[in-house]
Short mmCIF file of C-alpha atoms in Angstrom, two decimals:
data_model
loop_
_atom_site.label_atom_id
_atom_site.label_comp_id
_atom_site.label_asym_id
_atom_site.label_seq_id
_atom_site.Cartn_x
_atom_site.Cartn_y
_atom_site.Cartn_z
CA UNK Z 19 113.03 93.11 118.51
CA UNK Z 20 111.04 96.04 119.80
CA UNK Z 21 107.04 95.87 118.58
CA UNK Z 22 106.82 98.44 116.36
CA UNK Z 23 103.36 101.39 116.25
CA UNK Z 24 101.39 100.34 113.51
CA UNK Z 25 99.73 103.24 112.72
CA UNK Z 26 97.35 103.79 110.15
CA UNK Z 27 95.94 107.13 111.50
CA UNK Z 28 94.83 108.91 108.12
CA UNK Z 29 94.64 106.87 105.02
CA UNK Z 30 94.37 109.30 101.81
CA UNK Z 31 93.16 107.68 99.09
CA UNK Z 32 93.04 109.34 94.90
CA UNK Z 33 88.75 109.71 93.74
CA UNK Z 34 87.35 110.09 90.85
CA UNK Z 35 87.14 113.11 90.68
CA UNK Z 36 90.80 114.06 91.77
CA UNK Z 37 89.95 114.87 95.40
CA UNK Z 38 91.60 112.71 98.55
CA UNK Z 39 89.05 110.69 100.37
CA UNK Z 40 90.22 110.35 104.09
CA UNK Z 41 89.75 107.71 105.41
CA UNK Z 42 89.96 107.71 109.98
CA UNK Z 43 92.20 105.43 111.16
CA UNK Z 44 92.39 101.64 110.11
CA UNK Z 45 92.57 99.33 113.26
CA UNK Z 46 96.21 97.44 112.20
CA UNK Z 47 95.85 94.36 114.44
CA UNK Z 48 99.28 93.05 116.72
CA UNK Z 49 102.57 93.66 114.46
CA UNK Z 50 104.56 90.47 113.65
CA UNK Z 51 107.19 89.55 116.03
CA UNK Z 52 110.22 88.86 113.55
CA UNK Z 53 113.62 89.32 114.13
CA UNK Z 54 115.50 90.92 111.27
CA UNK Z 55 118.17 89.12 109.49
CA UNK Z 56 121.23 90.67 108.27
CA UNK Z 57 122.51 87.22 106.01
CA UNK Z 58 120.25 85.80 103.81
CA UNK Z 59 121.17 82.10 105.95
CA UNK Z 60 122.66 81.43 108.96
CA UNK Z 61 126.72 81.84 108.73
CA UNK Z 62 126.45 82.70 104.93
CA UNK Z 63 127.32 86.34 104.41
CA UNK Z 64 125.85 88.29 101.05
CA UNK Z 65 127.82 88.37 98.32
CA UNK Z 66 128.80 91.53 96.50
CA UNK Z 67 125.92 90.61 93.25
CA UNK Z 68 123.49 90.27 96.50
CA UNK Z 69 124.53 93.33 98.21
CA UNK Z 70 124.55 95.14 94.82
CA UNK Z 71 120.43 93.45 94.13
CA UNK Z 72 119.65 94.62 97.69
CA UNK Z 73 120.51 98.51 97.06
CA UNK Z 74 119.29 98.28 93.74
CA UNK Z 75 115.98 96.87 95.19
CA UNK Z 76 116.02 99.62 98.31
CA UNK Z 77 116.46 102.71 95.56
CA UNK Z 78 113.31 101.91 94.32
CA UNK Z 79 111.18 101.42 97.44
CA UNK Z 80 108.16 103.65 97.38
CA UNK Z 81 106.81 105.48 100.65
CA UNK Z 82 103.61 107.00 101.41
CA UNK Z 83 103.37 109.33 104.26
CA UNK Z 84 106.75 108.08 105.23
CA UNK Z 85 106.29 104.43 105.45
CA UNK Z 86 107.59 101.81 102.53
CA UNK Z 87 104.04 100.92 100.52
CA UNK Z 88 106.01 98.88 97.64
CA UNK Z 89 108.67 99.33 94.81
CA UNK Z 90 108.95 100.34 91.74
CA UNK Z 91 107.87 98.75 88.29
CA UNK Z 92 110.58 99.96 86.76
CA UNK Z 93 113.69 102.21 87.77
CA UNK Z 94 115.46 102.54 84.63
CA UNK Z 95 117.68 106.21 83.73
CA UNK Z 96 118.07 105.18 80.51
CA UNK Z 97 114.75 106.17 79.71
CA UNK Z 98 114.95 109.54 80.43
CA UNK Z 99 111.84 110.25 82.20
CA UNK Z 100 109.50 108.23 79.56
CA UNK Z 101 108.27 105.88 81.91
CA UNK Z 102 104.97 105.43 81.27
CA UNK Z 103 103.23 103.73 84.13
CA UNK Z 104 106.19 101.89 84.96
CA UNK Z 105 107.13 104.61 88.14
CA UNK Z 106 104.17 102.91 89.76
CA UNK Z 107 103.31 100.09 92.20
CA UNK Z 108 102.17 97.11 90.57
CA UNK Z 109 100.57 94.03 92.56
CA UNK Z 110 102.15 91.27 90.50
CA UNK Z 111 105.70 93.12 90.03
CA UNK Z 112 105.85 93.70 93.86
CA UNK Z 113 105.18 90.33 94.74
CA UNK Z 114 108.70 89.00 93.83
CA UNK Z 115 110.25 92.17 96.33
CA UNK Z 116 108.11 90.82 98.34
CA UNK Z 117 108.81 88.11 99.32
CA UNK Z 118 112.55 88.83 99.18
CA UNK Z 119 111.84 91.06 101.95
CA UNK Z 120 110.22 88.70 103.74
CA UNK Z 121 112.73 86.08 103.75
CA UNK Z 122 115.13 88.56 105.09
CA UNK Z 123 113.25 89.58 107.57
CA UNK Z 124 111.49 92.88 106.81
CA UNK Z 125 108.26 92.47 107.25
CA UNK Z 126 106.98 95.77 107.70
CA UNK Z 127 107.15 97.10 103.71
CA UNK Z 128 104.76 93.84 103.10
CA UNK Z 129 102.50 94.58 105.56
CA UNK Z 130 101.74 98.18 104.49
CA UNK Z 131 101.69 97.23 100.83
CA UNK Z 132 99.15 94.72 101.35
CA UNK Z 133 96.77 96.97 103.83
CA UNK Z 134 96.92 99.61 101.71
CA UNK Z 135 96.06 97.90 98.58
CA UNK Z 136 93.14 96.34 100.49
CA UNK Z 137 92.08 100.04 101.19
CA UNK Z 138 92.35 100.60 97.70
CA UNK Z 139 90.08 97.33 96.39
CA UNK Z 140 86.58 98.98 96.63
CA UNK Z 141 86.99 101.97 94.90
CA UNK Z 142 84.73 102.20 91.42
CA UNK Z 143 86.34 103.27 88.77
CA UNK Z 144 85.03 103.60 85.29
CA UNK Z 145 85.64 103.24 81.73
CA UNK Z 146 83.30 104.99 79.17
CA UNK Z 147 80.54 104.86 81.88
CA UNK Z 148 81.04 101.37 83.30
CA UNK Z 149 82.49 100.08 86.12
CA UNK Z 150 84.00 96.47 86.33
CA UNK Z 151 82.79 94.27 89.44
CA UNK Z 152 83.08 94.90 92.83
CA UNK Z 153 86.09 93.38 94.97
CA UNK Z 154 88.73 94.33 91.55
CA UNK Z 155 92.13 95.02 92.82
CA UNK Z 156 94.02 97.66 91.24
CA UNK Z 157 97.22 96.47 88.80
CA UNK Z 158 98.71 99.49 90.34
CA UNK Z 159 98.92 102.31 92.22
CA UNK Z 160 101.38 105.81 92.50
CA UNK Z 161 101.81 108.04 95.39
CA UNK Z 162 100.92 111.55 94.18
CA UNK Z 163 101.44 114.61 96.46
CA UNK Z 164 98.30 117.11 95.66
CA UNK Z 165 97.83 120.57 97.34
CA UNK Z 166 95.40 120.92 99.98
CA UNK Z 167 92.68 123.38 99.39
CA UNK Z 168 92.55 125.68 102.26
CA UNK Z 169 96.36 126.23 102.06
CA UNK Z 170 98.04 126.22 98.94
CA UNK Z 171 101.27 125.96 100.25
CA UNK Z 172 100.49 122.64 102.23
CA UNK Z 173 100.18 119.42 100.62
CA UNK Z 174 100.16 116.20 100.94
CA UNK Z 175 100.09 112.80 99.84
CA UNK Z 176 97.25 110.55 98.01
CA UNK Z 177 97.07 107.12 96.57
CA UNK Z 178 96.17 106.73 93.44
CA UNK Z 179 95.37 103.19 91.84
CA UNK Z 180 94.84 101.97 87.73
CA UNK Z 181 92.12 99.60 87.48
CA UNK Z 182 92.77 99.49 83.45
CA UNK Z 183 91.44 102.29 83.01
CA UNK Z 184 94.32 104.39 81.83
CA UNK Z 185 96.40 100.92 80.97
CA UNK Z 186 97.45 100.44 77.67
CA UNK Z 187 94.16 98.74 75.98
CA UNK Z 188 92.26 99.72 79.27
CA UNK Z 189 92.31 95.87 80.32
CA UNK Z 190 91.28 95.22 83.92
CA UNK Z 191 93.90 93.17 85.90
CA UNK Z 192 92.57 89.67 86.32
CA UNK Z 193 95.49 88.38 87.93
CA UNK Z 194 96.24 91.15 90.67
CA UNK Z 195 93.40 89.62 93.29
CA UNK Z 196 95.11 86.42 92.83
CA UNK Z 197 98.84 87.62 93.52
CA UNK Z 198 97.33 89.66 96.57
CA UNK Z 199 95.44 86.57 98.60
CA UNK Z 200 98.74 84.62 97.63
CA UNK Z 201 101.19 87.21 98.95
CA UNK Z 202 99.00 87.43 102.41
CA UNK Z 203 99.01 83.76 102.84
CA UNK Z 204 102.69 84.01 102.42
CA UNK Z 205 103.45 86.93 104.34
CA UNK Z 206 101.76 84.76 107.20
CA UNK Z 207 103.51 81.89 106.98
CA UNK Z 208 106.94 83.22 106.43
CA UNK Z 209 106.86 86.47 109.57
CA UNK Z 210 103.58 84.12 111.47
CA UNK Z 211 101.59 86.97 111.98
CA UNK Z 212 98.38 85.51 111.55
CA UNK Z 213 96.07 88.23 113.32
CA UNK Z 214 96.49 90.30 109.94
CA UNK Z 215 94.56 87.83 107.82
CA UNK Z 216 92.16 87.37 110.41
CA UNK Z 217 91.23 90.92 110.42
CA UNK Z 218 88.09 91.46 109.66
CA UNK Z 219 88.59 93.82 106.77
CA UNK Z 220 91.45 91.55 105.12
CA UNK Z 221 88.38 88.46 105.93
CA UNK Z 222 86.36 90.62 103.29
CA UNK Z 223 88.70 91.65 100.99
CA UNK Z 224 89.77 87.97 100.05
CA UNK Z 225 85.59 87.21 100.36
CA UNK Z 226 84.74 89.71 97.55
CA UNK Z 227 87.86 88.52 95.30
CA UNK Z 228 86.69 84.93 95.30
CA UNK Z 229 82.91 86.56 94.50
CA UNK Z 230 84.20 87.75 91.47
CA UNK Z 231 86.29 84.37 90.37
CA UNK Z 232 83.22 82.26 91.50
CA UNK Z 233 80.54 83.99 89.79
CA UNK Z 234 78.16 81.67 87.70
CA UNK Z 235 78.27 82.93 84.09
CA UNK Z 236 77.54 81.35 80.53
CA UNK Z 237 80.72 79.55 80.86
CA UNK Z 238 80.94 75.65 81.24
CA UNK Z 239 84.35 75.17 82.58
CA UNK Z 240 85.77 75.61 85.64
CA UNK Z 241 88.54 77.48 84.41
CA UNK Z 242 88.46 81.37 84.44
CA UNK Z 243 87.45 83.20 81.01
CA UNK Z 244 89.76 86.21 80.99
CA UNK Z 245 90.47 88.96 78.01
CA UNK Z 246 93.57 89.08 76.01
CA UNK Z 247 96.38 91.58 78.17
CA UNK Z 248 94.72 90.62 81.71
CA UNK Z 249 97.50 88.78 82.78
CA UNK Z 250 101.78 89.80 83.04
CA UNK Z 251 101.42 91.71 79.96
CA UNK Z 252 98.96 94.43 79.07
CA UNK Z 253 98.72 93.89 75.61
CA UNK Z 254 98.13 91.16 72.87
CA UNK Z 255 99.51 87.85 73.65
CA UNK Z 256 97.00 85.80 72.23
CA UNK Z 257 95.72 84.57 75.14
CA UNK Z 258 92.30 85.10 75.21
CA UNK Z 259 90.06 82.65 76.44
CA UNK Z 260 91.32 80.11 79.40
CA UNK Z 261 95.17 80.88 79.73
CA UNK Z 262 97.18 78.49 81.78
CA UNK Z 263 98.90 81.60 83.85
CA UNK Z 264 95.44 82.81 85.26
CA UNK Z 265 94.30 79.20 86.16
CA UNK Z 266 97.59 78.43 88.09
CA UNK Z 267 97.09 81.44 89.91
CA UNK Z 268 93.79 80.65 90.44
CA UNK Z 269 94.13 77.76 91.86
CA UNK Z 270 96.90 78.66 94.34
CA UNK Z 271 94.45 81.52 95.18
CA UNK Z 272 91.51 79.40 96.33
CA UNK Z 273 93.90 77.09 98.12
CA UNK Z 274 95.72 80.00 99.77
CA UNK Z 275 92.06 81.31 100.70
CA UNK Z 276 90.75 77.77 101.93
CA UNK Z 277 93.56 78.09 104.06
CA UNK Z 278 93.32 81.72 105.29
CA UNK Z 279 89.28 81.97 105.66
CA UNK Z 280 87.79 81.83 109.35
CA UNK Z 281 85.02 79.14 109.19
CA UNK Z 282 81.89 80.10 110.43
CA UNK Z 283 78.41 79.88 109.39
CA UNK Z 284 78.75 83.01 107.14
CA UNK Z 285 81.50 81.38 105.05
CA UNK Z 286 80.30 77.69 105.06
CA UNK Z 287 78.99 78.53 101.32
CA UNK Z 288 81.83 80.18 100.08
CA UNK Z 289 83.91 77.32 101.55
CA UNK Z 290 82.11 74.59 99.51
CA UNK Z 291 82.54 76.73 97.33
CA UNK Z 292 86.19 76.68 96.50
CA UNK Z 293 86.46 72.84 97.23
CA UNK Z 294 84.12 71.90 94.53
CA UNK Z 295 85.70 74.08 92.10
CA UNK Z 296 89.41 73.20 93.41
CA UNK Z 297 88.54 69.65 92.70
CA UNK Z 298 87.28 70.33 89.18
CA UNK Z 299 90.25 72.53 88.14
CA UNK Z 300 92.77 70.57 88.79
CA UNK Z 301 91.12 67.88 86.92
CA UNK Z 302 90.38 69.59 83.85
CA UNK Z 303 94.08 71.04 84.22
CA UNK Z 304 95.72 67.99 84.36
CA UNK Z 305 93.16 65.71 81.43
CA UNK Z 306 93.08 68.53 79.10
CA UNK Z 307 96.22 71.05 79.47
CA UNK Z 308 98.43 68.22 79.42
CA UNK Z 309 101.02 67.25 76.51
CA UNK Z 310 103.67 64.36 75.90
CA UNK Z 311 104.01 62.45 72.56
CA UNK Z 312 102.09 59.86 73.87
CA UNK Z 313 98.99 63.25 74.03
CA UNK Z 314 99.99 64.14 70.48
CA UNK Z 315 99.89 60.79 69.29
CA UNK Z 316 95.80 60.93 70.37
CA UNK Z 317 95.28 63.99 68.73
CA UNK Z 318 96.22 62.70 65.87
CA UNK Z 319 93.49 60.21 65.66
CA UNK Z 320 90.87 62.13 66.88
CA UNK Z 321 87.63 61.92 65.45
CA UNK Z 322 85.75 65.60 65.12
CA UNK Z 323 82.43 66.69 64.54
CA UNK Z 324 81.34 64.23 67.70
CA UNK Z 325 78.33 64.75 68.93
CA UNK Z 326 77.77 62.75 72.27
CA UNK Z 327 78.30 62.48 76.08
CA UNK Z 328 81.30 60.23 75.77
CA UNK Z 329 83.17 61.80 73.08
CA UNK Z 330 87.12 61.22 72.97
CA UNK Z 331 87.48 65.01 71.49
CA UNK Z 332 85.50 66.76 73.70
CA UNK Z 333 87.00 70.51 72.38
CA UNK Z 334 86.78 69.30 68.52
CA UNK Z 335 90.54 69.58 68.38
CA UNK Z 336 91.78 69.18 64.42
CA UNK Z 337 95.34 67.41 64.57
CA UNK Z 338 96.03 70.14 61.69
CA UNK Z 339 96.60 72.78 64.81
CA UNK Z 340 99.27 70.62 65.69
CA UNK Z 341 102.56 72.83 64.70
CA UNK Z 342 105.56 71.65 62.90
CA UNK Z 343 107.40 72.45 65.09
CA UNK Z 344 106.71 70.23 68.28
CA UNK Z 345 106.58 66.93 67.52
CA UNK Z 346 110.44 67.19 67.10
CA UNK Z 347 110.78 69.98 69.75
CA UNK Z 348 109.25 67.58 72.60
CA UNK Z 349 111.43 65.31 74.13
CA UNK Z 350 110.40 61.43 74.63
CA UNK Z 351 110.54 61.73 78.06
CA UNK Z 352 109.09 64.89 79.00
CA UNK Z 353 105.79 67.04 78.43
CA UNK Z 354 104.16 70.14 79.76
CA UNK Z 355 100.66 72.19 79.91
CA UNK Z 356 99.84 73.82 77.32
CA UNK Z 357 98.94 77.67 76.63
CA UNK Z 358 95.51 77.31 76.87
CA UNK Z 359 92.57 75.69 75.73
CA UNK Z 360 88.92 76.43 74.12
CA UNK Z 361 86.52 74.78 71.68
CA UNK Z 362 88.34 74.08 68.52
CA UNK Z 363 91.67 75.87 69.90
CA UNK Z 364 94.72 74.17 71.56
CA UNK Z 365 97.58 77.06 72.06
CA UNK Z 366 100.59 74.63 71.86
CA UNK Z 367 103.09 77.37 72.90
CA UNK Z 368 105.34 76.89 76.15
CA UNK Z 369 104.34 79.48 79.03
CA UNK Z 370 107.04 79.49 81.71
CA UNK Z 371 105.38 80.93 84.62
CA UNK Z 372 101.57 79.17 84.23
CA UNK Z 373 103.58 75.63 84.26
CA UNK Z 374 106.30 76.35 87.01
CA UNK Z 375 103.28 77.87 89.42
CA UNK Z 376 101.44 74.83 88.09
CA UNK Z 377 104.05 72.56 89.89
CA UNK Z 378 104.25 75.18 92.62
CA UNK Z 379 100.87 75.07 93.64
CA UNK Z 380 100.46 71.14 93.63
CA UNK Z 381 98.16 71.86 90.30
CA UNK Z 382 100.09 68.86 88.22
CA UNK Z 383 100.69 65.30 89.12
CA UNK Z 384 103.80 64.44 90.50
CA UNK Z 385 105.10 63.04 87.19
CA UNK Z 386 103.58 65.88 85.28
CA UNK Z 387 105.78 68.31 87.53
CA UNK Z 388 108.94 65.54 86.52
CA UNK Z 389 107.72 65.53 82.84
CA UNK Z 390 107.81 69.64 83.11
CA UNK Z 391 111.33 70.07 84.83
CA UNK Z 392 112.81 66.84 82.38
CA UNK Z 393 111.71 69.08 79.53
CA UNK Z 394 112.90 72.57 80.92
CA UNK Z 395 116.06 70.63 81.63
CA UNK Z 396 116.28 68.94 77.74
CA UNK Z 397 115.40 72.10 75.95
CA UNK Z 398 117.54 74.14 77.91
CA UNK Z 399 119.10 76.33 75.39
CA UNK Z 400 115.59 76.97 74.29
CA UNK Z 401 114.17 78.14 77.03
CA UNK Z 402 117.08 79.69 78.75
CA UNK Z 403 119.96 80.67 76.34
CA UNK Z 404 121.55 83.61 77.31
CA UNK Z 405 119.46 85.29 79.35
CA UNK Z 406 116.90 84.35 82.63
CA UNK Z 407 113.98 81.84 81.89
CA UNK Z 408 111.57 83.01 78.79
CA UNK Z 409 108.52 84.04 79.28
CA UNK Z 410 106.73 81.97 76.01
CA UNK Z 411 108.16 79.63 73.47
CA UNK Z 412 108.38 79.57 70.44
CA UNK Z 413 108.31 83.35 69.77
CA UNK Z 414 105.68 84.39 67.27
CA UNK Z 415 107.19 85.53 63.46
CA UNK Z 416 105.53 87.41 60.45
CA UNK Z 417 101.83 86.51 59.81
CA UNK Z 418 101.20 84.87 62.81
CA UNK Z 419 102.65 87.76 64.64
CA UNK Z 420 100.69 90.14 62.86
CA UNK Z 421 97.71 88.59 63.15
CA UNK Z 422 97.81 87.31 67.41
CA UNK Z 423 99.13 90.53 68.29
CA UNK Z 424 97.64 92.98 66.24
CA UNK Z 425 101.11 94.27 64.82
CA UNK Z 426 102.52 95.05 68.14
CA UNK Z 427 106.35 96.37 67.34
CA UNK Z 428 106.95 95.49 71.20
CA UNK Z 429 105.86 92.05 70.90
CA UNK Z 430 107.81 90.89 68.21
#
């Protein structure tokens, strides 16, 4: 395969104040030497569902001054044209396309996408007068084509990204730095072009995410304290506080950047850094996110009100949070981690994705990660049914719904 001109002459990028910044030319680095595959494995041809995904997939590829930047949220005719935000870009929807791209060999869509979100990370943008901290990546971005001013009849084409501020609750994406530094390591290790993440601009980019994850604050765990609607869904979940999702991804993100950063005396700090705070993650993760029935049977005799170094209920859990529901729903021989956790709160509901990137990431034990798959695989029908892998068991009904998601009609 011929090395293809990686050219990133002009970079137009959407300010404040509606007008294109242009940025000259963005040195790309050596392109990735990968030869394209046309099966998905060696002597295994597509079948017709696959070839059917792949089109599907291809209609809604995005380009930006004619090169493929992303996909689509959303490409759904049914709608009519109501699409919201969902005719956008969005870092943690892409990242799936991704790296189905990537295992078949296009590597070029990947590349753009992430180089041109990067360009996108230091923009300010504000709501009511403030702007969140520096090194935010966007949760999305749309390619709009604006006139040019000298020639009305000439136009051409600017990115423009949502940092929350026009999302539904204006909630800033917590997760999209995450899915970004683990997309790059992955785009490395699957096409082995390594020179991208050593660029020096991609070297900063990851540098200024981790800033903002590792920045001392009032809080006095090691897990990140997000908003409700930062994460997957931009609205009320009931997550607020120290959701499992967001430390799962934060913890593959500081491994993936342990990995990726070039050692020197500049990032010595930073490095310690992430190893100190790796090491108390996971252990807090594992100790405190973790239930079985032999968990629930603790909780149960917990003492509260403790006041002491060496106290057994160190979140003054009350066994009254424990639902009705799961100590018949959890099988003897099974257990997962748990929504999230926070003085005098235990969220006992079932998030998919935080517990399978939780085994992904090497963030569980080994015989957590059994205990999670032996209940997946026992409460099948539960978490499966009829339709692709649930996003949050049980679902929330009347009151409780009323009250966690503030009457939301599209999270009932």
């Amino acid at each position: 395969m011929k090395r293809k001109k990686w050219a990133f002459d002009r970079i137009y990028e959407q300010g404040l104040a509606g007008k294109p910044i242009v940025i000259e030319r963005v040195e790309p680095g050596p392109a990735p030497e990968v030869e394209k595959k046309e099966e998905l494995a060696s002597g295994r041809h597509e079948t017709e569902e696959e070839k059917e995904a792949w089109r599907l997939l291809k209609k809604s590829v995005v380009t930006y001054c004619g090169t493929p930047v992303g996909t689509l949220a959303a490409d759904d005719p049914v709608n009519g044209g109501q699409m919201l935000n969902y005719d956008q870009v969005f870092i943690r929807d892409f990242v799936p396309s991704a790296l189905a791209f990537l295992l078949k060999g296009e590597t070029e869509i990947v590349r753009n996408f992430l180089l041109h979100t990067l360009q996108l990370q230091s923009w300010e943008k504000t709501v009511d007068c403030y702007s969140p901290g520096q090194g935010l990546m966007p949760a999305s971005f749309k390619v709009r084509t604006l006139p040019l001013s000298d020639d009305k009849e000439a136009y051409e084409e600017v990115l423009d990204p949502d940092f929350g501020e026009s999302a539904i609750g204006r909630v800033a994406p917590v997760d999209s730095g995450l899915w970004w530094i683990i997309l790059l390591r992955a785009y490395g290790k699957i096409s082995g072009d390594y020179a991208l993440q050593e660029r020096v601009d991609v070297q900063t980019g990851i540098r200024l995410i981790l800033n903002l994850c590792l920045t001392d604050g009032f809080d006095m765990f090691p897990t990140l304290l997000v908003t409700d609607g930062s994460c997957m869904i931009d609205r009320r979940m009931g997550i607020h506080g120290h959701p499992l999702e967001i430390q799962s991804l934060f913890y593959s993100a500081l491994r993936c950047s342990r990995e990726m950063i070039t050692p020197n005396e500049g990032s010595k700090k930073l490095i310690h850094a992430i190893n100190n705070r790796l090491s108390a993650l996971s252990f807090h993760i594992r100790e405190y996110y973790w239930v079985d029935m032999k968990k629930i049977n603790e909780i149960y005799r917990y003492k509260t009100e403790e006041y002491s170094y060496d106290a057994a209920n160190k979140f003054n859990i009350y066994p009254e949070q424990i639902p009705s529901w799961l100590v018949n729903w959890i099988p003897d021989k099974g257990g997962y981690l748990i929504g999230n956790v926070q003085p005098a709160h235990m969220d006992f509901r079932f998030f998919l994705l935080g517990n399978l990137w939780a085994i992904t990431s090497s963030l569980t034990t080994p015989w957590q990660a059994d205990g999670i798959l032996n209940l997946i695989e026992d409460k099948w029908d539960d978490l499966v049914g009829n339709m692709p892998l649930k996003i949050c068991y049980p679902a929330l009904e009347n009151d409780e719904w009323r009250i966690i998601t503030g009457s939301d009609p599209k999270n009932t």
